[in-house]
Coordinates of C-alpha atoms and ligand atoms in Angstrom, one line a residue:
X152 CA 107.6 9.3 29.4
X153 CA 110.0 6.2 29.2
X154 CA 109.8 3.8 26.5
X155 CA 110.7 0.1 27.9
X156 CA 111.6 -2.7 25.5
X157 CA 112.9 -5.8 28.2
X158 CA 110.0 -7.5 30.3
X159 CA 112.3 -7.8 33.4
X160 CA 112.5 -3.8 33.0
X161 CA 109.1 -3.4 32.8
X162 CA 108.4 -5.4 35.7
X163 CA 111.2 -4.2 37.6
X164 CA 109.9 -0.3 37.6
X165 CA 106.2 -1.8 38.3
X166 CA 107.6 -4.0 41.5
X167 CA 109.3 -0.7 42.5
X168 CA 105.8 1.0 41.8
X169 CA 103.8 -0.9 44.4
X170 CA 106.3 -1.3 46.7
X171 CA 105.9 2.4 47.0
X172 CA 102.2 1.7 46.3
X173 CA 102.1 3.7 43.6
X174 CA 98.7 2.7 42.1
X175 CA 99.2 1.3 38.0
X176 CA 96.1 2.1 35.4
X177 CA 97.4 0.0 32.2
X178 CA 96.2 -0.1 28.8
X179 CA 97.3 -3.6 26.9
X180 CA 96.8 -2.2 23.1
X181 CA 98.7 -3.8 19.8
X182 CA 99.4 0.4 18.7
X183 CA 98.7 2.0 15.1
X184 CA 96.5 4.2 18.6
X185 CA 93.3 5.9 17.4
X186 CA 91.1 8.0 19.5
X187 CA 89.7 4.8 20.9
X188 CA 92.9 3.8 22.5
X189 CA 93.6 7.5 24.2
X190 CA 89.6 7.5 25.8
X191 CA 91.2 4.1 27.3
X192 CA 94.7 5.9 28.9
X193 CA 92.1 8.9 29.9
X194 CA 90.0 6.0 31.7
X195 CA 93.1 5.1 33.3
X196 CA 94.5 8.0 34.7
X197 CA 91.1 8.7 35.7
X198 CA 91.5 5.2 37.7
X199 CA 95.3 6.0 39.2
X200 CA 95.1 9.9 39.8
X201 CA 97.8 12.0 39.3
X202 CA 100.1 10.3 42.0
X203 CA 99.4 7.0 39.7
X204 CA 101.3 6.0 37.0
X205 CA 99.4 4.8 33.7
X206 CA 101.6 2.0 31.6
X207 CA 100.6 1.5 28.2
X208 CA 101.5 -1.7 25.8
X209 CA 102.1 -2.0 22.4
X210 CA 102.8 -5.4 21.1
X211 CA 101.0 -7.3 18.0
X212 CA 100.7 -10.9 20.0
X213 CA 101.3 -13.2 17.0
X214 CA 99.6 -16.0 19.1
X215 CA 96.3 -14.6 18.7
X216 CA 96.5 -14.8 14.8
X217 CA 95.0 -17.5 12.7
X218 CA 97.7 -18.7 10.1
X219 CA 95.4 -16.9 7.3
X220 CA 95.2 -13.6 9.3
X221 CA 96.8 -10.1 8.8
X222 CA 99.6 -10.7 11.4
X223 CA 102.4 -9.4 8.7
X224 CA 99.7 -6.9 7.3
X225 CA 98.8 -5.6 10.9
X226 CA 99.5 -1.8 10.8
X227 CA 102.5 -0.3 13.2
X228 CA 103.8 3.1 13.3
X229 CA 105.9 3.1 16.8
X230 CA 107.1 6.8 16.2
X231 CA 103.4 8.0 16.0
X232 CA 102.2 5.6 18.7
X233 CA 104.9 7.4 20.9
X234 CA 104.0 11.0 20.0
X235 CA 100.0 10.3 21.2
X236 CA 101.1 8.5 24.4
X237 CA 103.4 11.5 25.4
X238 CA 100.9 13.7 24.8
X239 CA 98.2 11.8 26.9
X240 CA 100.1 11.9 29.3
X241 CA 101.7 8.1 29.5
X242 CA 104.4 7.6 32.1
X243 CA 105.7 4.3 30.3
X244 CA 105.0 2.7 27.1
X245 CA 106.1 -1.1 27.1
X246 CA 107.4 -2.6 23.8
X247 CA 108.5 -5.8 24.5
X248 CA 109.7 -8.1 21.3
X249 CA 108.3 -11.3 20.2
X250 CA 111.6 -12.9 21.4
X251 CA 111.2 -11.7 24.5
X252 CA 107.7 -12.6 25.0
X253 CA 107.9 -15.8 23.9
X254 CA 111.2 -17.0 24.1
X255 CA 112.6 -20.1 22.9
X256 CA 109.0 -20.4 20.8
X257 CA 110.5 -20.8 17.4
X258 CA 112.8 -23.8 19.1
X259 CA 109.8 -25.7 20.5
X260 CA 110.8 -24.4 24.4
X261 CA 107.7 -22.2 24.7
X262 CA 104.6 -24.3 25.9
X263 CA 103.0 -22.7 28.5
X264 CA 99.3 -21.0 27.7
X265 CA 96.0 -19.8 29.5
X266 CA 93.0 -21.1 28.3
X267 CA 89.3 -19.9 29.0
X268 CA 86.8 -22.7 27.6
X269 CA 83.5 -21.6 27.8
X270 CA 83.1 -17.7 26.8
X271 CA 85.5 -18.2 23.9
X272 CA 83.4 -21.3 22.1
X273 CA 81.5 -18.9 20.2
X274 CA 81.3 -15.7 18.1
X275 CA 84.8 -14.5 17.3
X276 CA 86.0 -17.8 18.7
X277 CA 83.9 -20.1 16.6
X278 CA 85.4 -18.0 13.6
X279 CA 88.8 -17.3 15.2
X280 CA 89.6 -20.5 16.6
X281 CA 93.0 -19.8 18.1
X282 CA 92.8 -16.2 18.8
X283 CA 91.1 -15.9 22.9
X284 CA 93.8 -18.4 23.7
X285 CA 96.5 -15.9 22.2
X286 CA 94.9 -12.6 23.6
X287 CA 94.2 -14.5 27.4
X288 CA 97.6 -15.8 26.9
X289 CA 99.4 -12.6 26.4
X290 CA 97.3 -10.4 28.8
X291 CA 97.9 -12.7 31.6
X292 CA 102.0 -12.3 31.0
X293 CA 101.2 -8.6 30.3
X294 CA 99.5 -8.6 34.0
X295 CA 102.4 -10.4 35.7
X296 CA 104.7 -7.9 34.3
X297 CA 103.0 -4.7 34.6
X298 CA 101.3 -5.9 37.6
X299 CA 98.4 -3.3 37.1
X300 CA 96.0 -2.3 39.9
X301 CA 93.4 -1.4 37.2
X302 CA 93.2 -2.4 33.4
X303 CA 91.0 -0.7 30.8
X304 CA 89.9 -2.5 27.7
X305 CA 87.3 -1.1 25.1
X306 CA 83.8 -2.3 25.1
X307 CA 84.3 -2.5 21.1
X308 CA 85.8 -6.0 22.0
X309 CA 82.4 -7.4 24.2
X310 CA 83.3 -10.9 23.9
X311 CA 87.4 -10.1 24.8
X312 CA 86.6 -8.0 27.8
X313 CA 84.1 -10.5 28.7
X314 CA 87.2 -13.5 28.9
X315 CA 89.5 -11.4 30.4
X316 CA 87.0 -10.9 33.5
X317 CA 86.5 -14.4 33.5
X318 CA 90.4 -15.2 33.5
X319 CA 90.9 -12.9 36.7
X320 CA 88.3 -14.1 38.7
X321 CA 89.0 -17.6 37.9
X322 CA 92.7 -17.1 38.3
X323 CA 92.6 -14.7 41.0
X324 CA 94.7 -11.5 39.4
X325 CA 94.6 -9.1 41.3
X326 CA 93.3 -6.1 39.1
X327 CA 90.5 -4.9 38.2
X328 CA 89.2 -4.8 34.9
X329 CA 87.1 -1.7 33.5
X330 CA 85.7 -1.8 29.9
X331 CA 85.2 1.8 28.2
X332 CA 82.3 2.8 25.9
X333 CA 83.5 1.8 21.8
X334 CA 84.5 5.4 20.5
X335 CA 82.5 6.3 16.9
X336 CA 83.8 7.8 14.1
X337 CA 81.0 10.6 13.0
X338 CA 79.2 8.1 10.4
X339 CA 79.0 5.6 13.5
X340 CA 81.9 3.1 12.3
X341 CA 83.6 2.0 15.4
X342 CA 87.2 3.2 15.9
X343 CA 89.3 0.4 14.8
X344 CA 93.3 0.1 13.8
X345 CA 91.6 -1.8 10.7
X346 CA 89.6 0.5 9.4
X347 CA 93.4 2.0 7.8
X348 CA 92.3 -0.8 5.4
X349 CA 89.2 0.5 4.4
X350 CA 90.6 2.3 1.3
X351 CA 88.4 4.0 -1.5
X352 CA 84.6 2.8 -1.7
X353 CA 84.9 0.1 1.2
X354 CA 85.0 2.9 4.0
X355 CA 81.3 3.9 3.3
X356 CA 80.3 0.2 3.0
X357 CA 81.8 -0.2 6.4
X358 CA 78.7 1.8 8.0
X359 CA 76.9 -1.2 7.6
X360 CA 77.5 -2.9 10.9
X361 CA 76.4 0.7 12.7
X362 CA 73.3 0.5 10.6
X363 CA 72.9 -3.2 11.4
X364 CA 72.6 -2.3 14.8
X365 CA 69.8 0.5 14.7
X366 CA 67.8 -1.5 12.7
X367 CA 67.4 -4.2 15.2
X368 CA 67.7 -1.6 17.9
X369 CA 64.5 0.3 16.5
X370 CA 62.7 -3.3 16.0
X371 CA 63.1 -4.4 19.6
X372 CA 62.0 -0.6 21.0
X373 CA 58.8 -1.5 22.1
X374 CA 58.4 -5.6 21.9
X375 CA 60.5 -8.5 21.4
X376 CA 61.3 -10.4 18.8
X377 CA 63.0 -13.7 18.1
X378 CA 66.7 -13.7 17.5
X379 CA 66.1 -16.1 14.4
X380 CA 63.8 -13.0 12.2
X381 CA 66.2 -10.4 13.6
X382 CA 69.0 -12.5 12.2
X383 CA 67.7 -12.7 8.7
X384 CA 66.7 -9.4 8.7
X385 CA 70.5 -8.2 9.4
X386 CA 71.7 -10.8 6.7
X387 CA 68.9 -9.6 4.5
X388 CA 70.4 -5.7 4.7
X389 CA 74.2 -6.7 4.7
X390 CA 73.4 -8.6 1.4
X391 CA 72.3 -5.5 -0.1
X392 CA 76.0 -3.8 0.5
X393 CA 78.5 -5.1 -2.3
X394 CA 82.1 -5.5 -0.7
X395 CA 80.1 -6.7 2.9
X396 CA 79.5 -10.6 3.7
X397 CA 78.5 -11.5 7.4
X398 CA 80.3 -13.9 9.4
X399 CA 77.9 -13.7 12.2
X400 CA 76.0 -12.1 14.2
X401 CA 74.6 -13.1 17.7
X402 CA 72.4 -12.2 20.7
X403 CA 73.3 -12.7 24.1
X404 CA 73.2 -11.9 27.8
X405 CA 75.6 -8.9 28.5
X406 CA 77.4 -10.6 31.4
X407 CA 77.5 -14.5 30.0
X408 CA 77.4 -14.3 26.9
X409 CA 74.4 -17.0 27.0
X410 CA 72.7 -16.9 23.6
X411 CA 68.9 -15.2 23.6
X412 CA 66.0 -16.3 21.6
X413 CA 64.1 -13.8 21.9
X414 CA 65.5 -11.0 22.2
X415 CA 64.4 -7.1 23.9
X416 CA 65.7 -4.5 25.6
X417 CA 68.7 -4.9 27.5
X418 CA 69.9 -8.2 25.5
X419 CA 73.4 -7.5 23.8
X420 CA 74.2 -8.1 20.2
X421 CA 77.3 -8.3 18.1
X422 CA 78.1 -8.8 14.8
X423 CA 81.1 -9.5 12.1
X424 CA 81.2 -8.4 8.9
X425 CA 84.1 -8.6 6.0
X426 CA 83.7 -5.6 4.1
X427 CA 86.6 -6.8 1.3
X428 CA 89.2 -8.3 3.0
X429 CA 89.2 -6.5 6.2
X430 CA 86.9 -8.4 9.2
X431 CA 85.4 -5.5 11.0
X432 CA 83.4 -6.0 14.7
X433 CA 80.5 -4.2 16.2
X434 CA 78.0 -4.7 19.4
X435 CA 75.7 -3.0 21.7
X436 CA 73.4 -3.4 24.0
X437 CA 70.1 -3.2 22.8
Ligands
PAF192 O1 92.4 -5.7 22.1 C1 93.6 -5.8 21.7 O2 94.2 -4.9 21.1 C2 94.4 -7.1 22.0 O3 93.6 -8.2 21.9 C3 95.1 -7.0 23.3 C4 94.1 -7.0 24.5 C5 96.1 -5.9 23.4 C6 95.9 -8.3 23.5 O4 96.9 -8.4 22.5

């Protein structure tokens, strides 16, 4: 496995790649990997094959963090990130710097950013105003570098995964973007590089988004029912959990993200929920 810092490296060995056409499976991630992550690099190499090579990223995009965020907090352990990637089975883990992905940035000389301007209106956009134009931002460069035949992001990021579709078929990459099932823990909280935050008391608390879930899951079984009671009755069981306040949480289409009313079987939802400081995310299809 070869760890590669520069960007003109990266996309150097990649150009070589496909000139060879040597198929790339690539997994953009921003480390501290969990098992989440390494079901993503297993979806790859499922993609490539053996004669493929699978690239994996590990860069915390500072563009993609509000002012008030955990950017300095984020958690990063390279070493450890390194160890789980060789044993996956990684050819090349990228770690470009911030310098080099955004060079001249702190002098004013870095201006150029992808926008989407529909998908990323609400949900974690509403809350997150400047974060889809950081992470459609930084995949797009991450793209043009690894030049990927196939990318895999987790399905744990709906809204995310739903943008970066958009982004390649509007902008024509060409790659093709498959979105893995979210990978549990046992009591149902969804793998997450935040959940390190989660100390003491808070990690039960954090169930509740899983619980969330099955509750409207089990109402909308066998009828449907409008978004508005289902709503209340999600803010009504998060209010009963001390360290957890909701942020939102929304119905929608699966595939564009319109908003239901009423809502059954087959309508997505997805939710946000601080428990303490630490902003956790959920969704499923119901
Ligand atoms: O999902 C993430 O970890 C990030 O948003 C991504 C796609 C790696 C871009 O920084």
């Amino acid at each position: 496995m070869r760890i590669v810092k520069p960007p003109s490296a990266m996309q150097r060995i990649a150009g070589q790649w496909r000139r060879s056409s040597v198929r790339i499976g690539f997994v953009p991630t921003m480390g501290y990997l969990h098992e989440g992550h390494l079901s993503l690099v297993r979806e790859a190499r499922r993609r490539v094959g053996r004669s493929g090579k699978v690239v994996v990223s590990i860069y915390v995009n500072p563009t993609q963090f509000g002012p008030a965020e955990d950017l300095s907090r984020y958690p990063r352990d390279l070493a450890r990130d390194c160890k789980l990637c060789r044993e996956a089975g990684v050819d090349v883990v990228f770690v470009p710097t911030d310098a080099q992905m955004y060079p001249g940035k702190e002098a004013g000389r870095y201006s150029t950013y992808v926008v989407e301007e529909t998908l990323s209106q609400q949900m974690e956009g509403a809350s997150r105003p400047v974060h889809f134009r950081g992470v459609t931002t930084i995949v797009a460069k991450l793209f043009n570098i690894v030049l990927p035949d196939v990318a895999v992001f987790g399905a744990k990021d709906w809204q995310q995964a739903a943008i970066i579709k958009r982004m390649v078929a509007n902008l024509n990459f060409p790659v093709k973007i498959i979105v893995a099932p979210t990978v549990r823990e046992s009591d149902g909280v969804a793998m997450s590089s935040r959940n390190k935050y989660l100390i003491g008391d808070l990690r039960p608390q954090a169930t509740v988004l899983g619980r969330a879930i099955k509750l409207v899951q089990q109402n909308v079984a066998r009828k449907t029912v409008s978004a508005a009671k289902l709503r209340e009755q999600v803010r009504q069981l998060i209010h009963k959990v001390p360290a957890a306040r909701l942020d939102y949480v929304e119905f929608f289409d699966p595939d564009t993200l319109i908003p239901a009313r009423t809502v059954g079987r087959g309508i997505h939802i997805a939710l946000a929920v601080f428990v303490g400081k630490t902003r956790l995310i959920d969704n499923a299809r119901l």
